[in-house]
Short mmCIF file of C-alpha atoms in Angstrom, two decimals:
data_model
loop_
_atom_site.label_atom_id
_atom_site.label_comp_id
_atom_site.label_asym_id
_atom_site.label_seq_id
_atom_site.Cartn_x
_atom_site.Cartn_y
_atom_site.Cartn_z
CA UNK A 1 9.69 19.91 -10.12
CA UNK A 2 12.45 20.98 -12.50
CA UNK A 3 12.59 17.65 -14.32
CA UNK A 4 15.63 16.66 -16.36
CA UNK A 5 14.86 16.24 -20.09
CA UNK A 6 11.61 18.12 -19.52
CA UNK A 7 11.09 18.38 -23.30
CA UNK A 8 10.36 14.61 -23.40
CA UNK A 9 6.74 13.52 -23.02
CA UNK A 10 5.48 11.87 -19.84
CA UNK A 11 1.90 11.14 -18.85
CA UNK A 12 0.42 13.85 -16.67
CA UNK A 13 0.31 13.03 -12.95
CA UNK A 14 -1.62 14.73 -10.16
CA UNK A 15 0.61 16.66 -7.80
CA UNK A 16 0.77 15.67 -4.14
CA UNK A 17 -1.28 15.17 -2.08
CA UNK A 18 -2.77 12.77 -4.64
CA UNK A 19 -6.06 10.93 -4.38
CA UNK A 20 -5.27 8.60 -7.29
CA UNK A 21 -2.10 7.19 -8.73
CA UNK A 22 -0.83 6.70 -5.19
CA UNK A 23 2.43 4.81 -4.78
CA UNK A 24 3.04 3.27 -1.37
CA UNK A 25 6.50 1.83 -0.75
CA UNK A 26 7.80 -0.67 1.77
CA UNK A 27 10.23 0.61 4.38
CA UNK A 28 12.26 -1.53 6.82
CA UNK A 29 11.35 -5.21 6.52
CA UNK A 30 13.51 -7.36 4.25
CA UNK A 31 16.51 -5.24 5.20
CA UNK A 32 17.12 -2.22 7.43
CA UNK A 33 16.69 1.31 6.13
CA UNK A 34 18.18 4.38 7.74
CA UNK A 35 17.56 8.07 7.08
CA UNK A 36 20.47 8.43 4.65
CA UNK A 37 19.18 5.68 2.36
CA UNK A 38 15.64 7.00 2.63
CA UNK A 39 16.76 10.53 1.83
CA UNK A 40 18.64 9.25 -1.25
CA UNK A 41 15.44 7.54 -2.44
CA UNK A 42 13.28 10.60 -1.86
CA UNK A 43 15.87 13.05 -3.27
CA UNK A 44 15.58 11.28 -6.60
CA UNK A 45 12.03 9.82 -6.65
CA UNK A 46 10.21 11.57 -3.81
CA UNK A 47 7.83 13.33 -6.20
CA UNK A 48 6.33 9.91 -7.01
CA UNK A 49 6.11 8.44 -3.50
CA UNK A 50 2.98 9.07 -1.46
CA UNK A 51 3.15 6.64 1.47
CA UNK A 52 6.07 5.02 3.31
CA UNK A 53 5.10 1.86 5.15
CA UNK A 54 6.91 0.20 8.02
CA UNK A 55 6.40 -3.56 7.76
CA UNK A 56 6.32 -6.46 10.18
CA UNK A 57 6.40 -4.25 13.26
CA UNK A 58 9.97 -3.21 12.40
CA UNK A 59 9.51 0.08 14.25
CA UNK A 60 9.29 -1.86 17.54
CA UNK A 61 12.91 -3.02 17.10
CA UNK A 62 14.37 0.41 16.37
CA UNK A 63 15.46 3.27 18.63
CA UNK A 64 12.64 5.76 19.04
CA UNK A 65 14.86 8.55 17.71
CA UNK A 66 15.51 6.57 14.53
CA UNK A 67 11.79 6.03 13.92
CA UNK A 68 11.11 9.73 14.45
CA UNK A 69 13.94 10.67 12.09
CA UNK A 70 12.65 8.41 9.31
CA UNK A 71 9.18 9.90 9.74
CA UNK A 72 10.59 13.45 9.67
CA UNK A 73 12.45 12.75 6.43
CA UNK A 74 9.23 11.46 4.85
CA UNK A 75 7.28 14.54 5.93
CA UNK A 76 10.00 16.77 4.47
CA UNK A 77 9.11 15.26 1.08
CA UNK A 78 5.32 15.29 1.63
CA UNK A 79 5.22 11.53 2.10
CA UNK A 80 2.73 10.07 4.56
CA UNK A 81 3.91 7.35 6.94
CA UNK A 82 1.98 4.15 7.71
CA UNK A 83 2.40 1.69 10.56
CA UNK A 84 1.85 -1.23 8.23
CA UNK A 85 -0.34 -4.13 9.25
CA UNK A 86 0.86 -4.73 12.79
CA UNK A 87 -2.29 -4.07 14.80
CA UNK A 88 -3.42 -7.69 14.62
CA UNK A 89 -0.28 -8.69 16.53
CA UNK A 90 -1.20 -6.12 19.19
CA UNK A 91 -4.75 -7.48 19.28
CA UNK A 92 -3.52 -10.99 20.01
CA UNK A 93 -0.50 -10.39 22.26
CA UNK A 94 -1.24 -7.02 23.90
CA UNK A 95 -5.01 -6.91 23.74
CA UNK A 96 -5.35 -4.19 26.38
CA UNK A 97 -2.82 -1.91 24.64
CA UNK A 98 -4.46 -1.42 21.22
CA UNK A 99 -5.55 2.13 22.03
CA UNK A 100 -2.10 2.91 23.47
CA UNK A 101 -0.53 1.56 20.26
CA UNK A 102 -2.58 3.96 18.15
CA UNK A 103 -1.82 6.87 20.47
CA UNK A 104 1.91 6.13 20.35
CA UNK A 105 1.77 6.04 16.55
CA UNK A 106 0.30 9.52 16.65
CA UNK A 107 2.90 10.73 19.17
CA UNK A 108 5.75 9.53 16.95
CA UNK A 109 4.33 11.29 13.90
CA UNK A 110 2.70 8.44 11.94
CA UNK A 111 -0.11 9.57 9.62
CA UNK A 112 -1.80 6.24 8.82
CA UNK A 113 -2.65 3.17 10.87
CA UNK A 114 -3.21 0.08 8.76
CA UNK A 115 -5.86 -2.23 10.20
CA UNK A 116 -4.86 -5.73 9.20
CA UNK A 117 -6.59 -9.02 9.93
CA UNK A 118 -4.85 -11.60 7.75
CA UNK A 119 -3.94 -13.92 10.61
CA UNK A 120 -6.78 -13.33 13.10
CA UNK A 121 -10.42 -14.31 13.26
CA UNK A 122 -12.30 -11.18 14.31
CA UNK A 123 -15.76 -9.74 13.75
CA UNK A 124 -16.22 -7.06 11.11
CA UNK A 125 -17.95 -4.93 13.76
CA UNK A 126 -14.74 -4.97 15.80
CA UNK A 127 -12.60 -4.06 12.79
CA UNK A 128 -14.90 -1.15 11.92
CA UNK A 129 -14.69 -0.02 15.56
CA UNK A 130 -10.90 0.06 15.13
CA UNK A 131 -11.30 2.23 12.02
CA UNK A 132 -13.46 4.63 13.99
CA UNK A 133 -11.06 4.69 16.95
CA UNK A 134 -8.03 5.43 14.76
CA UNK A 135 -9.83 8.41 13.27
CA UNK A 136 -10.92 9.64 16.67
CA UNK A 137 -7.23 9.71 17.60
CA UNK A 138 -6.54 12.02 14.64
CA UNK A 139 -4.94 9.49 12.27
CA UNK A 140 -6.07 8.02 8.96
CA UNK A 141 -7.42 4.47 9.05
CA UNK A 142 -6.37 2.19 6.19
CA UNK A 143 -8.07 -1.22 6.67
CA UNK A 144 -6.96 -4.18 4.62
CA UNK A 145 -9.19 -6.80 3.07
CA UNK A 146 -8.18 -10.34 2.25
CA UNK A 147 -9.47 -13.23 0.18
CA UNK A 148 -7.05 -15.65 1.82
CA UNK A 149 -6.71 -16.42 5.53
CA UNK A 150 -3.03 -16.11 6.46
CA UNK A 151 -2.43 -13.18 4.08
CA UNK A 152 0.25 -10.69 4.98
CA UNK A 153 3.10 -13.04 5.87
CA UNK A 154 5.62 -15.26 4.14
CA UNK A 155 3.50 -18.41 4.02
CA UNK A 156 4.05 -20.84 1.16
CA UNK A 157 1.48 -21.73 -1.49
CA UNK A 158 0.94 -25.07 0.23
CA UNK A 159 0.38 -23.47 3.63
CA UNK A 160 -2.16 -21.03 2.24
CA UNK A 161 -3.93 -23.75 0.27
CA UNK A 162 -4.48 -25.59 3.57
CA UNK A 163 -6.49 -22.59 4.80
CA UNK A 164 -9.97 -21.83 3.55
CA UNK A 165 -10.23 -19.04 0.98
CA UNK A 166 -12.44 -16.06 1.86
CA UNK A 167 -15.45 -15.20 -0.28
CA UNK A 168 -14.59 -11.99 -2.17
CA UNK A 169 -18.16 -10.77 -1.59
CA UNK A 170 -17.50 -10.88 2.15
CA UNK A 171 -14.29 -8.87 1.77
CA UNK A 172 -16.14 -6.34 -0.39
CA UNK A 173 -18.90 -5.88 2.20
CA UNK A 174 -16.24 -5.35 4.86
CA UNK A 175 -14.47 -2.74 2.70
CA UNK A 176 -17.72 -0.87 2.13
CA UNK A 177 -18.40 -0.74 5.85
CA UNK A 178 -14.93 0.68 6.51
CA UNK A 179 -15.44 3.33 3.83
CA UNK A 180 -18.83 4.22 5.30
CA UNK A 181 -17.01 4.66 8.63
CA UNK A 182 -14.61 7.14 7.01
CA UNK A 183 -11.59 4.99 6.13
CA UNK A 184 -8.92 6.73 4.05
CA UNK A 185 -8.23 3.86 1.60
CA UNK A 186 -8.65 0.10 1.51
CA UNK A 187 -5.52 -2.06 1.35
CA UNK A 188 -6.04 -5.10 -0.90
CA UNK A 189 -3.65 -7.91 0.05
CA UNK A 190 -2.13 -9.79 -2.86
CA UNK A 191 -2.14 -13.28 -1.32
CA UNK A 192 -4.89 -15.31 -2.90
CA UNK A 193 -5.06 -12.97 -5.91
CA UNK A 194 -1.62 -12.60 -7.52
CA UNK A 195 0.72 -13.90 -4.80
CA UNK A 196 1.15 -17.39 -3.34
CA UNK A 197 -1.30 -18.81 -5.88
CA UNK A 198 -0.74 -21.30 -8.69
CA UNK A 199 -2.82 -19.13 -11.06
CA UNK A 200 -3.70 -15.46 -10.68
CA UNK A 201 -7.32 -14.79 -9.66
CA UNK A 202 -7.73 -11.67 -11.76
CA UNK A 203 -11.51 -12.03 -11.58
CA UNK A 204 -11.27 -11.24 -7.86
CA UNK A 205 -9.22 -8.09 -8.54
CA UNK A 206 -11.84 -6.92 -11.05
CA UNK A 207 -14.68 -7.70 -8.63
CA UNK A 208 -13.06 -5.72 -5.81
CA UNK A 209 -12.20 -2.78 -8.10
CA UNK A 210 -15.73 -2.64 -9.53
CA UNK A 211 -17.58 -3.00 -6.23
CA UNK A 212 -15.33 -1.04 -3.86
CA UNK A 213 -14.17 1.51 -6.42
CA UNK A 214 -10.69 1.37 -7.89
CA UNK A 215 -10.02 4.86 -6.51
CA UNK A 216 -10.67 3.61 -2.96
CA UNK A 217 -8.22 0.70 -3.15
CA UNK A 218 -4.46 0.35 -2.82
CA UNK A 219 -3.51 -2.94 -4.45
CA UNK A 220 -0.43 -4.80 -3.27
CA UNK A 221 1.71 -5.47 -6.35
CA UNK A 222 4.50 -7.79 -5.29
CA UNK A 223 6.55 -7.73 -8.50
CA UNK A 224 6.76 -5.90 -11.84
CA UNK A 225 4.55 -8.40 -13.68
CA UNK A 226 1.80 -7.71 -11.14
CA UNK A 227 1.93 -3.91 -11.26
CA UNK A 228 2.13 -4.04 -15.05
CA UNK A 229 -1.10 -6.06 -15.06
CA UNK A 230 -2.84 -3.54 -12.79
CA UNK A 231 -1.71 -0.59 -14.92
CA UNK A 232 -2.77 -2.27 -18.16
CA UNK A 233 -6.22 -3.09 -16.78
CA UNK A 234 -6.97 -0.09 -14.50
CA UNK A 235 -4.77 2.61 -16.03
CA UNK A 236 -1.63 4.44 -14.86
CA UNK A 237 -3.47 6.14 -11.98
CA UNK A 238 -4.26 2.92 -10.10
CA UNK A 239 -3.08 3.00 -6.46
CA UNK A 240 -0.29 0.47 -5.81
CA UNK A 241 1.91 -0.80 -2.99
CA UNK A 242 5.38 -1.94 -4.08
CA UNK A 243 8.79 -2.62 -2.61
CA UNK A 244 11.05 0.44 -2.41
CA UNK A 245 13.37 -1.19 -4.98
CA UNK A 246 10.59 -1.01 -7.60
CA UNK A 247 9.74 2.70 -7.52
CA UNK A 248 11.67 3.64 -10.65
CA UNK A 249 10.32 0.83 -12.82
CA UNK A 250 6.78 1.49 -11.64
CA UNK A 251 6.95 5.22 -12.34
CA UNK A 252 8.59 4.72 -15.72
CA UNK A 253 5.63 2.48 -16.58
CA UNK A 254 3.01 4.89 -15.16
CA UNK A 255 4.55 7.80 -17.06
CA UNK A 256 4.71 5.97 -20.38
CA UNK A 257 8.49 6.44 -20.54
CA UNK A 258 9.18 2.71 -20.64
CA UNK A 259 7.50 -0.66 -20.38
CA UNK A 260 7.64 -4.32 -21.14
CA UNK A 261 6.82 -6.05 -24.41
CA UNK A 262 3.06 -5.99 -23.83
CA UNK A 263 2.87 -2.45 -22.40
CA UNK A 264 5.63 -0.44 -24.13
CA UNK A 265 4.10 2.57 -25.87
CA UNK A 266 0.56 1.70 -24.75
CA UNK A 267 0.22 3.51 -21.42
CA UNK A 268 -1.22 6.99 -21.78
CA UNK A 269 -3.45 9.58 -20.14
CA UNK A 270 -5.81 12.37 -21.22
CA UNK A 271 -6.30 15.75 -19.57
CA UNK A 272 -9.40 17.51 -20.98
CA UNK A 273 -8.26 20.92 -19.74
#
């Protein structure tokens, strides 16, 4: 990339396709997003975006041509496209159409199927079978793990507190089984760790990173304070999922160009070559 002000220092980043320092961004969810807006985002910051994620089953409300066009724009900029965590809705409401859902994702051009389970009670064996099936269909499986039942929605702190928390050790064992089955990455939901909690459970984030491998995880970072914490503790190459409105701030922080009071001038990298 012919970067403006290329005489100014930035931390070195792997070129795409990256295995670390992945940035996944949210697509249509809080508001609509069409191909013109997406192209504007990727024209300016596409070098730093690795995955584009539809959220909340938004693709099921859109014209098929619009979904295909959004996917085509992403592929033009070497950005992979994820279904987001909608499969649990299919499991509950269209149980006999799960395989068809995965096949249709492949037909439309999706690259990644996220295997979510925040709202459903389901055996780990069944979730791992989904990971295997997605890969058999030629797509990448990206299972999510949770430490809070009800993760993945807009539930309040009080609503989540009424549900039992999940033992992080159980979530870690599930993640390891998915990786053994060939999963691409593990999505780590923020609810119960840094979102919808009265106090952050940073010990859980450390436990997951240490046991699953920070390189195997994509951590949901719901706001700048959260992704700053992840970068300060796991380095600028930690894999993060953010809203599309946060790409610039995140990349400025990863690159060492800018930061907040506690991170400004402290984020760096080292290339031994």
